[in-house]
Coordinates of C-alpha atoms in Angstrom, one line a residue:
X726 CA -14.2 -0.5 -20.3
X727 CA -11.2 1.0 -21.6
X728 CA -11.6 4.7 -21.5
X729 CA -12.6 6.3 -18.0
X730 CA -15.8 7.8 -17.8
X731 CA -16.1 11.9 -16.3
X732 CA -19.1 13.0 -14.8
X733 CA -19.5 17.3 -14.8
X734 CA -22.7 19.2 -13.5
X735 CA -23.1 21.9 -14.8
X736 CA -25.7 24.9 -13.0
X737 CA -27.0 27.3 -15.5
X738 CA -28.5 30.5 -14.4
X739 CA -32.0 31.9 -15.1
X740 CA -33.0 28.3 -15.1
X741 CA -33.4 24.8 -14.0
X742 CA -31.1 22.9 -16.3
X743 CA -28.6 20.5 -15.5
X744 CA -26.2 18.5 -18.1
X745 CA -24.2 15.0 -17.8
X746 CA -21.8 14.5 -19.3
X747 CA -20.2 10.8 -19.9
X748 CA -17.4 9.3 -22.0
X749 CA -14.3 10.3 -24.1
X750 CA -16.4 12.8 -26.7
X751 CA -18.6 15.6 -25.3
X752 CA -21.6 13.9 -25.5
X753 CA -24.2 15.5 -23.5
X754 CA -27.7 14.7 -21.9
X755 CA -29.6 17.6 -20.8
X756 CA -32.9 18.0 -18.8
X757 CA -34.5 21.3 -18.6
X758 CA -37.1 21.0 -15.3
X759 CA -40.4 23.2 -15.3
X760 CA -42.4 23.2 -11.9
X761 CA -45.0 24.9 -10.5
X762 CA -44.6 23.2 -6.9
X763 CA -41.4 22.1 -6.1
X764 CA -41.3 18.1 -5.5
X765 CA -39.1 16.8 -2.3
X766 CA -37.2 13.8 -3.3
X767 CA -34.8 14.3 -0.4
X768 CA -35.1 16.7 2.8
X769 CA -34.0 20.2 3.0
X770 CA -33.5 23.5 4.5
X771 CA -34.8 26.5 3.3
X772 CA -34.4 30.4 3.9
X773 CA -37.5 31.3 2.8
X774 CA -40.1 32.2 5.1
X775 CA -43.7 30.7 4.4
X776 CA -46.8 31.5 7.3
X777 CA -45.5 27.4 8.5
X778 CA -43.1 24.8 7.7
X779 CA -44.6 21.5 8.3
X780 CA -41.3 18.8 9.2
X781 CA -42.3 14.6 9.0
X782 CA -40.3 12.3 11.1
X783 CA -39.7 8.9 10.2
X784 CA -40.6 7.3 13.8
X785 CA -38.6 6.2 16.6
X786 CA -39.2 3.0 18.8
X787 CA -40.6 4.0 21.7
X788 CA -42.1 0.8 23.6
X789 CA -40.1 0.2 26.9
X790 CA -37.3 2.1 28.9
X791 CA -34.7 0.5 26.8
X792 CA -35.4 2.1 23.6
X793 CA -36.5 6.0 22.6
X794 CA -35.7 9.1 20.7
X795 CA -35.6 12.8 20.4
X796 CA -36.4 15.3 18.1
X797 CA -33.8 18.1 17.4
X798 CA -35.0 21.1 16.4
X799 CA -32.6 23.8 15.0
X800 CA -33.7 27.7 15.2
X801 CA -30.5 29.8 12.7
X802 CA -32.0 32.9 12.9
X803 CA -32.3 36.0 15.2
X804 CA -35.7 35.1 16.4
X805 CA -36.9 32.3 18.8
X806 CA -39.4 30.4 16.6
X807 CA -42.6 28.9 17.9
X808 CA -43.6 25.3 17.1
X809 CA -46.2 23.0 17.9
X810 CA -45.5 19.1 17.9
X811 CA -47.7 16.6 17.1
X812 CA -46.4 12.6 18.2
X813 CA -48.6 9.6 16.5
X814 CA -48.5 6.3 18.1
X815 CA -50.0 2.5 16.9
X816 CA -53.9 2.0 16.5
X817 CA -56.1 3.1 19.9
X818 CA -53.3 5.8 21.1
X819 CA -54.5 9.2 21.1
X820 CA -51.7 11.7 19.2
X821 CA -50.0 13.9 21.7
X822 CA -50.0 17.6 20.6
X823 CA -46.7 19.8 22.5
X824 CA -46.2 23.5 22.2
X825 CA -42.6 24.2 22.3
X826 CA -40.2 27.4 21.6
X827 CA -36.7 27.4 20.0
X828 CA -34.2 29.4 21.3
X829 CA -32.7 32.2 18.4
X830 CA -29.5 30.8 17.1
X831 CA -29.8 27.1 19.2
X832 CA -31.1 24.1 19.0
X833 CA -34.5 22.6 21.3
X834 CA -34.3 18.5 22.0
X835 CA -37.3 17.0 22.8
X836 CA -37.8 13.4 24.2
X837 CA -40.3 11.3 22.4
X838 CA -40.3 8.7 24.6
X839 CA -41.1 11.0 28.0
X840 CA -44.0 12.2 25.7
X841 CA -45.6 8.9 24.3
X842 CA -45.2 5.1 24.5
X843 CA -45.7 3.2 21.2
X844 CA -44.2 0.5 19.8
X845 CA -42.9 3.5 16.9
X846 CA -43.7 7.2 17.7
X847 CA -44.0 9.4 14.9
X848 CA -44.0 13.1 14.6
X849 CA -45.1 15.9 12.7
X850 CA -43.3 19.2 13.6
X851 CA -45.3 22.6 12.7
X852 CA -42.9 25.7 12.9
X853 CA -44.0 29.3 12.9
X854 CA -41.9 31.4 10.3
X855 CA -40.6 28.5 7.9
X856 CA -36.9 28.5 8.9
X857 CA -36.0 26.1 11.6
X858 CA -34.8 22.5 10.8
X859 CA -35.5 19.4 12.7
X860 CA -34.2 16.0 12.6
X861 CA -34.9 12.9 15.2
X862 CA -32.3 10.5 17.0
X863 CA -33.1 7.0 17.3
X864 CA -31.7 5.2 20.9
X865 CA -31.0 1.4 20.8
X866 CA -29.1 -1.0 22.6
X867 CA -28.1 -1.9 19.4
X868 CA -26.6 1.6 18.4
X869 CA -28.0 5.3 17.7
X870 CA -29.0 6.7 14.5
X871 CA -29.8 10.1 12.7
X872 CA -32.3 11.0 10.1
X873 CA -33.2 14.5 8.7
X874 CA -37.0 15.0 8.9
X875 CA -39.3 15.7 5.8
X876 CA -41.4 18.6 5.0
X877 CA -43.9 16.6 2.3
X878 CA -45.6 13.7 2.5
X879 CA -46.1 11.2 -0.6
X880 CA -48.5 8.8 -2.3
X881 CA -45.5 6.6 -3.0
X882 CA -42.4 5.1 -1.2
X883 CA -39.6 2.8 -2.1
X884 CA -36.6 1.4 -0.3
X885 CA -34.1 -0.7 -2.4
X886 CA -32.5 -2.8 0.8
X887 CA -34.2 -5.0 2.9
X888 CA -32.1 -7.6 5.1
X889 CA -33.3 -10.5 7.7
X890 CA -30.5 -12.8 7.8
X891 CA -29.0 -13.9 10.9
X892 CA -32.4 -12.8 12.7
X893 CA -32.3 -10.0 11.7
X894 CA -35.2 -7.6 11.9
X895 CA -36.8 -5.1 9.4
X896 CA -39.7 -3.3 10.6
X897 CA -41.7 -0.7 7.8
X898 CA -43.4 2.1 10.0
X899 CA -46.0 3.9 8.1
X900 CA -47.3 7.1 9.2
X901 CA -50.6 8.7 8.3
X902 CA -50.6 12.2 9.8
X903 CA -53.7 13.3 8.2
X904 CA -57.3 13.0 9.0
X905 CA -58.5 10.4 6.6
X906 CA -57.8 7.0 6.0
X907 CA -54.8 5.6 3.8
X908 CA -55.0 2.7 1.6
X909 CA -52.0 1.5 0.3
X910 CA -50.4 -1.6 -1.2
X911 CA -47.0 -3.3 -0.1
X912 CA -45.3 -5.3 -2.1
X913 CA -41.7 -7.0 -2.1
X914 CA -39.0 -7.7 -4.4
X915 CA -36.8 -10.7 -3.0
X916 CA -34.1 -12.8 -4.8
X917 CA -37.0 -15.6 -5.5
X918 CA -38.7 -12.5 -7.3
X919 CA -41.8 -10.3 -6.5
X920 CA -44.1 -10.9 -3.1
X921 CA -47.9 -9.7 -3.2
X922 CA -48.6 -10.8 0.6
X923 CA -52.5 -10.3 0.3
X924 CA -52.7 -8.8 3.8
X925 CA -51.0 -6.0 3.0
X926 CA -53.3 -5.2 -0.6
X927 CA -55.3 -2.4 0.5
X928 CA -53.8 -1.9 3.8
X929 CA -55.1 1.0 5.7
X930 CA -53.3 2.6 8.1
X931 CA -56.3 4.9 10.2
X932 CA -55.9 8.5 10.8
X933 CA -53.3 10.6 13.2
X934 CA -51.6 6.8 13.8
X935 CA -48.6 4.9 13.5
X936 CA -48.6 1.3 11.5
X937 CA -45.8 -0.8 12.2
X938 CA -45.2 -3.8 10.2
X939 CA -42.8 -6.6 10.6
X940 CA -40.9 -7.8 7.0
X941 CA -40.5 -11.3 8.6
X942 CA -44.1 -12.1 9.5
X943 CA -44.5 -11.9 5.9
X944 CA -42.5 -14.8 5.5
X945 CA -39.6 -13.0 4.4
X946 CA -37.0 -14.6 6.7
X947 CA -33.5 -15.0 6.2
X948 CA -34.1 -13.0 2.6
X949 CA -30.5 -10.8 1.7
X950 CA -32.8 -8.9 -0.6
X951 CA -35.6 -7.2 -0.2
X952 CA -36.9 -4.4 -2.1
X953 CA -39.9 -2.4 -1.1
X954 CA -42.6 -0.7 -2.8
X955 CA -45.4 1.1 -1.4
X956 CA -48.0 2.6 -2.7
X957 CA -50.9 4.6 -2.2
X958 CA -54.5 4.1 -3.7
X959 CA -56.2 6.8 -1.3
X960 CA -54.2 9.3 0.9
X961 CA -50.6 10.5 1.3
X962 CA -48.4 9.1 4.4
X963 CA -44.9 9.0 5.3
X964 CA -42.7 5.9 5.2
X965 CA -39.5 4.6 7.0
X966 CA -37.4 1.6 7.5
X967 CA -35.9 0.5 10.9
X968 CA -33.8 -2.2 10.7
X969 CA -31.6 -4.7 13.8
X970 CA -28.8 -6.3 12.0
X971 CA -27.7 -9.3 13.5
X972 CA -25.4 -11.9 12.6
X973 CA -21.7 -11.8 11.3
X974 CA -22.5 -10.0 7.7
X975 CA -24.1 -6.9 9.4
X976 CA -24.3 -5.2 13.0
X977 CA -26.3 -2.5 14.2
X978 CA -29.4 -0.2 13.8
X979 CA -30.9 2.1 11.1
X980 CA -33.9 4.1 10.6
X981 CA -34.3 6.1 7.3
X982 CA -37.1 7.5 5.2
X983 CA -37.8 5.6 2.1
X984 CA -37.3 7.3 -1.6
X985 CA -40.9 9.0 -2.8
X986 CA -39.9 8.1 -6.5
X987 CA -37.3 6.7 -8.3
X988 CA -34.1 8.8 -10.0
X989 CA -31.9 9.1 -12.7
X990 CA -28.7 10.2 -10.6
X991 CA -27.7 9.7 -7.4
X992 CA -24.6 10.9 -5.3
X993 CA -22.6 9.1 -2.8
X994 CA -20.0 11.3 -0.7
X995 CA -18.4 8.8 1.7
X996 CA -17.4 5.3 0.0
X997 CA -13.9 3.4 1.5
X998 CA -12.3 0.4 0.5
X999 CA -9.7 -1.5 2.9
X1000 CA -9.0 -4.4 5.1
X1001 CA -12.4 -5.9 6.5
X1002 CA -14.4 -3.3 4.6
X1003 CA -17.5 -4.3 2.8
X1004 CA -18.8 -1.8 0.5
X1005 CA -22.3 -2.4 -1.1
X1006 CA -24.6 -0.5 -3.3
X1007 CA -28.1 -1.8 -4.0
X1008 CA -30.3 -1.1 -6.9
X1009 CA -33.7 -1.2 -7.2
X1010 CA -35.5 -0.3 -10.0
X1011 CA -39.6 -0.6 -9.2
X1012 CA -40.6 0.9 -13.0
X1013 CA -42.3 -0.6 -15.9
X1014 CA -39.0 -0.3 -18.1
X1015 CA -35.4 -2.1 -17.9
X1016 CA -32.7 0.1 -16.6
X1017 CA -29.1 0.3 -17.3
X1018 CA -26.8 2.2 -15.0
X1019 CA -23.6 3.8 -15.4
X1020 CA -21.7 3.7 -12.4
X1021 CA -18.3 6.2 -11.8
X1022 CA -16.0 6.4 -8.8
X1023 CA -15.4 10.1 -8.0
X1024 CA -13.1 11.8 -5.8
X1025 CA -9.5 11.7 -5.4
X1026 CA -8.6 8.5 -6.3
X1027 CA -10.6 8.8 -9.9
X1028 CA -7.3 9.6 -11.2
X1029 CA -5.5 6.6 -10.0
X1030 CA -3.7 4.4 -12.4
X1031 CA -5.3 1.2 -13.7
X1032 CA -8.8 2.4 -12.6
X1033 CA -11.4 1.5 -14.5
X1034 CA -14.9 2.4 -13.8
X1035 CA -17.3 -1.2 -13.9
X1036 CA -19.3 -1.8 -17.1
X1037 CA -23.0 -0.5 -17.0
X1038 CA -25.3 -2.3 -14.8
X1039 CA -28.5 -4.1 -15.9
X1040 CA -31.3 -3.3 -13.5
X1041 CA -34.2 -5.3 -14.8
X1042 CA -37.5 -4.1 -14.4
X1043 CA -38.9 -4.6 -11.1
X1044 CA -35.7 -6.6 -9.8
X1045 CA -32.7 -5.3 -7.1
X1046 CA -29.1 -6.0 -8.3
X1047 CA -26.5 -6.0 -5.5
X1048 CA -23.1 -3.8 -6.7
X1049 CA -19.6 -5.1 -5.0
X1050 CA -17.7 -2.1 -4.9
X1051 CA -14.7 -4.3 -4.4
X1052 CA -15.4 -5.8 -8.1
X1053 CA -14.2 -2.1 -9.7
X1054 CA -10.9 -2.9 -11.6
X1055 CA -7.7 -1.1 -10.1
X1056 CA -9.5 0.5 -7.1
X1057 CA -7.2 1.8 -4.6
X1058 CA -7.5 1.2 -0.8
X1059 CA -8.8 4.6 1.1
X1060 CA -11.5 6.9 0.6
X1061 CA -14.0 7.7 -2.4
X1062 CA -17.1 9.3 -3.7
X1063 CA -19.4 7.4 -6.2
X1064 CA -22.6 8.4 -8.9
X1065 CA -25.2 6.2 -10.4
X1066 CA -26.8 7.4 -13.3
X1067 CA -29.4 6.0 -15.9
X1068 CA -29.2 8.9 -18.0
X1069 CA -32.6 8.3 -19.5
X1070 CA -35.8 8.6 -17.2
X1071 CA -35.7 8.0 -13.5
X1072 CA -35.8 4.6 -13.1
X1073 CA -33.9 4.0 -10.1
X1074 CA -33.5 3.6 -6.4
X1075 CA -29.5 3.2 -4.7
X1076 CA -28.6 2.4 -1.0
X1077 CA -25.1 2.0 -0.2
X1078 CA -24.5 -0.7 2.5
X1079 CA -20.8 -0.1 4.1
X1080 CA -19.5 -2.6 6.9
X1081 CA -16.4 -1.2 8.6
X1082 CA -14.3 -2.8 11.3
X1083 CA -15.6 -1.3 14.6
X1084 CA -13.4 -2.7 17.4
X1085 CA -13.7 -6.2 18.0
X1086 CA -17.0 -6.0 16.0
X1087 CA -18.3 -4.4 12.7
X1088 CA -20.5 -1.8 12.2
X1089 CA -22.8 -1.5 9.3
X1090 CA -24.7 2.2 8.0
X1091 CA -27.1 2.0 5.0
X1092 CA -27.5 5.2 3.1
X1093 CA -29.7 6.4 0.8
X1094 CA -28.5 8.1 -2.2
X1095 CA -28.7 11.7 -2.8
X1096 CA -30.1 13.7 -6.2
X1097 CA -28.5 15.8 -8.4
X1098 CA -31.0 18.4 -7.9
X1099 CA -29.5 19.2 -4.5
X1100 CA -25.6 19.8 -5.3
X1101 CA -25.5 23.2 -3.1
X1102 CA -23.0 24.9 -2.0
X1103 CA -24.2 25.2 1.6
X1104 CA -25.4 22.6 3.8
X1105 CA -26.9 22.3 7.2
X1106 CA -26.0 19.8 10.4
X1107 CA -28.5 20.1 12.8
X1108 CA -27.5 17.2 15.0
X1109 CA -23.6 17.4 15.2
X1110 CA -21.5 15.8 18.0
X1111 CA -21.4 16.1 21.8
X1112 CA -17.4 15.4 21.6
X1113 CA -14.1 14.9 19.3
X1114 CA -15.0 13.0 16.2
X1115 CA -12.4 12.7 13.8
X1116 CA -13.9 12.2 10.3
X1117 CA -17.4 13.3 11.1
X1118 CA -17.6 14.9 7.9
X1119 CA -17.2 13.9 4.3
X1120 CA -17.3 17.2 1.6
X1121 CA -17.5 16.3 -1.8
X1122 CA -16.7 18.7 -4.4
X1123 CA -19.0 17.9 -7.5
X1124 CA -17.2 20.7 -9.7
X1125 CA -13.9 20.5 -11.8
X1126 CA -12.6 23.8 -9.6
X1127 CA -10.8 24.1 -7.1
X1128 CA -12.3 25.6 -4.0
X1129 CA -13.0 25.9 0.4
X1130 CA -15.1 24.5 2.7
X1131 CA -15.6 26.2 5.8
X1132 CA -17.6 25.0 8.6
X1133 CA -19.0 27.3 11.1
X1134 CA -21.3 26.6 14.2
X1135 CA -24.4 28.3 15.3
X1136 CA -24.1 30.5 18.7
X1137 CA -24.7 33.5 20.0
X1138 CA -22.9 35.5 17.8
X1139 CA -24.2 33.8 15.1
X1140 CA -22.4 31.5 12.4
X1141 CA -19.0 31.4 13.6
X1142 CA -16.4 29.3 11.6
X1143 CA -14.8 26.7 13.4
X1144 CA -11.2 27.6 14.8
X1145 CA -8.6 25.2 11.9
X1146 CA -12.0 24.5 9.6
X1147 CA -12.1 28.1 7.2
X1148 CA -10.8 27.6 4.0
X1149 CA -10.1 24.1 4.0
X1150 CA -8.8 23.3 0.5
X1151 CA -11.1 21.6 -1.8
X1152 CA -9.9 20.0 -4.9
X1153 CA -12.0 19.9 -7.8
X1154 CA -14.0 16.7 -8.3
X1155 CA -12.1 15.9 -5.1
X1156 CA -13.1 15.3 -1.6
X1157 CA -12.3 16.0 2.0
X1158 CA -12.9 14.2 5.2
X1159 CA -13.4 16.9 8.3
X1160 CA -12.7 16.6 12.1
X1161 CA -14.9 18.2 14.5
X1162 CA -12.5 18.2 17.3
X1163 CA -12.5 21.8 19.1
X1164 CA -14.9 22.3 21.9
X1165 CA -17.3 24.9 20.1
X1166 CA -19.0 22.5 17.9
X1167 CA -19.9 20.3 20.6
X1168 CA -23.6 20.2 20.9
X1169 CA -23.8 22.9 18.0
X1170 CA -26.1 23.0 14.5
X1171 CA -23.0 23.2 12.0
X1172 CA -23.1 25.1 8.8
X1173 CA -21.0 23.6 6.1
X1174 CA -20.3 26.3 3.5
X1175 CA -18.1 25.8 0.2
X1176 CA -16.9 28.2 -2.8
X1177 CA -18.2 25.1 -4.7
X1178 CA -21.1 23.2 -5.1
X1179 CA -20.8 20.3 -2.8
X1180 CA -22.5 17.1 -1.2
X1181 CA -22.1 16.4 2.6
X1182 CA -22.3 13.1 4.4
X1183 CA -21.8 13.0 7.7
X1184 CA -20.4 9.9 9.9
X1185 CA -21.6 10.5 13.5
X1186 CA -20.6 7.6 16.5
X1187 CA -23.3 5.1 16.6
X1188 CA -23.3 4.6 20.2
X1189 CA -25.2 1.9 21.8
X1190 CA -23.1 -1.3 22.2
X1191 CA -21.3 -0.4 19.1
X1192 CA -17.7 1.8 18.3
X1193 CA -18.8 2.2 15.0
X1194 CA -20.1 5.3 12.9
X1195 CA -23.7 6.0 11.9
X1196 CA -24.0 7.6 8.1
X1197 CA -26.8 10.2 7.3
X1198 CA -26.9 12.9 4.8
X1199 CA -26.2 16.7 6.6
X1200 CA -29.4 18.8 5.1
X1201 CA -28.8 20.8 1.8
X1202 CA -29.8 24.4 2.1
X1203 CA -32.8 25.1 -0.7
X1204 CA -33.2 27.9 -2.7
X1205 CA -31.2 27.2 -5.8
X1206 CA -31.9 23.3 -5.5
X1207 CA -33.4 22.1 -9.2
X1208 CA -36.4 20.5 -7.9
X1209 CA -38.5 19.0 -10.4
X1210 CA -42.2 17.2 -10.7
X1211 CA -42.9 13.9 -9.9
X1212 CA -43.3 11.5 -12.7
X1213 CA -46.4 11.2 -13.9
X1214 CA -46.8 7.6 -13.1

């Protein structure tokens, strides 16, 4: 393509719209969203203040003394905040039911693996008063990682990548929290093309338990794609991915909550191209109808000369494409941001896959893409770091005006901004990368604020065996996000 494509959101008040706008003209595609009961696509904070907020963790392995996990809850007001937790193990293990309380202003860890032995240990995290946060840590030889809790279930799940070269190991770990039976049915897009193992056609996963099932003992070994869809006949559940990369392609661990539906935009903040770096975005699009998908580097270096922004990708109808980020014409080594967009009806499911040297090894983080309908201008990091990380965070701007970003850390006193991070220049349509390096955000929630509306990924060490970083979104702060229904399908 010859003319560079420009992507502006615009927020209009007194409603939910939100425009796109794409090419050299002004042509513009806007949705106007009506919804009675907001419909989670990603996780969030909120401010408001219901009777009880009800948080779903994706699972954490929890089988022997080498592996476990916490859960991190996050208390920002004045007020301790009561909770009661509720951990679900495999078939014939009884849930474990905790009554814990938040300190005002501070954070609670909570060991699942102290509490309950399961091959995975899910939880489900009631809070008294609606505005505490929590988010689980996952502990591995093989490396640590970070994923924000939920506060809905869904009927329906998807996950675009799926990976078992090498040896190495996908697990899906299903969780049915409530007190009837869930039927669902799994099926699997490969490279060879769709897999309908029978075994998993009407699979029911029983009440207040944990269902843990291997990729590869569905035959799908050594497969570099994989994509996932799970639905629900009967019942609503929760659904994550753990994966154990091994081999030279990809190294190290992941556990992240599958999509409930497919989207029409999605949002990367951190992207980086350079020696040794392998930069990867998978597409999946599990619908009825052919997709095609513009995709736009944003960010700094969308101004640089002889970029060109790839022709429009052809997602086929029930088929994952793989994008090389290193294909983009003129692409500069360093840092960027990225957007996939159908414009037409959500169709689509994106994980970015980025390798990075770590060391004498690699580390690889797989991310799932955020939606446009939570470009906020404050965000939430509930699990921070314990010491100096240089580029733990990655603030994208998503407006054309300039702006700040200050980060501040929950004491207390309060929300305190961070001594050097207050009014950190933002460009517009730019980026920043933030250090956490002074001593009072070590073992802090974080509050990322901006004069703009922004996106924030953060890039946390992954620990275990590993030098690497983990990648996990920070948790968008709700109240002006522009939720919408689910489709209909």
């Amino acid at each position: 393509m010859s003319v560079r494509r420009t992507l502006i959101a615009v927020a209009v008040l007194g409603g939910f719209i939100a425009s796109v706008v794409i090419g050299q003209g002004s042509q513009a595609i806007t949705t106007t969203r009506f919804s009675a009961v907001p419909f989670v696509s990603r996780p969030f904070a909120s401010h408001r203040t219901p009777i009880t907020t009800t948080w779903y963790c994706a699972g954490v392995p929890a089988a022997d003394s080498t592996v476990g996990g916490n859960l991190v809850m996050v208390d920002p007001t004045d007020v301790p905040l009561q909770a009661r937790i509720t951990l679900f193990g495999t078939e014939g293990i009884a849930p474990v039911v905790q009554s814990v309380t938040v300190p005002a202003r501070d954070k609670l860890t909570f060991d699942v693996d102290t509490a309950l032995t399961s091959t995975f240990v899910s939880a489900m995290v009631e809070i008294d008063g609606g505005e505490g946060m929590v988010e689980q840590i996952a502990h591995t030889p093989g490396g640590d990682t970070v994923a924000s809790c939920t506060t809905q279930t869904s009927s329906s799940w998807y996950f675009a990548d799926g990976w078992t070269v090498d040896g190495s190991v996908e697990q899906l770990i299903l969780t049915n929290p409530s007190d009837d039976t869930v039927i669902v049915d799994i099926n699997f897009q490969t490279k060879g093309g769709p897999r309908l193992p029978p075994a998993f056609q009407g699979y029911s996963i029983s009440p207040r338990t944990v269902s843990v099932i291997n990729v590869s003992e569905s035959g799908l070994v050594d497969e570099p794609i994989i994509g996932v869809t799970v639905a629900a006949s009967r019942g609503r559940l929760i659904v994550a991915r753990a994966q154990q990369y091994a081999g030279t392609a990809r190294l190290g661990y992941s556990v992240t909550l599958g999509a409930p539906a497919p989207s029409e935009q999605v949002f990367f903040a951190d992207g980086e191209k350079g020696a040794g770096i392998t930069e990867q975005y998978v597409l999946y699009n599990p619908t009825d109808t052919d997709a095609t998908v513009d995709a736009t580097v944003l960010g700094p270096v969308a101004a640089a000369p002889g970029l060109v922004d790839p022709d429009p990708i052809s997602v086929p109808s029930g088929d994952v494409v793989t994008f090389d980020a290193a294909t983009i014409t003129g692409l500069p080594d360093g840092p960027h941001s990225m957007v996939f967009a159908t414009l037409a009806a959500p169709a689509i499911v994106v994980e970015r896959v980025l390798t990075r040297p770590a060391g004498t090894k690699i580390s690889t983080t797989v991310v799932l893409g955020m939606t446009s309908e939570y470009v906020v201008s404050q965000w939430y990091v509930p699990v921070g770091v314990d010491s100096s990380t240089t580029g733990a965070l990655v603030v994208y701007n998503v407006d054309a005006a300039d702006g700040t970003v200050t980060v501040k850390a929950i004491g207390p006193g309060g929300a305190v901004a961070v001594p050097g991070l207050a009014g950190v220049k933002l460009t517009g349509s730019g980026s920043v990368s933030i250090n956490l390096t002074d001593p009072s955000v070590f073992g802090r929630p974080l509050v990322v604020e901006s004069t703009q509306r922004i996106y924030v990924e953060r890039l946390l060490p992954q620990g275990g065996t590993l030098a690497g970083r983990s990648g996990s979104w920070a948790l968008p702060e709700c109240g002006p996000c522009n939720f919408s229904s689910p489709p209909s399908s």
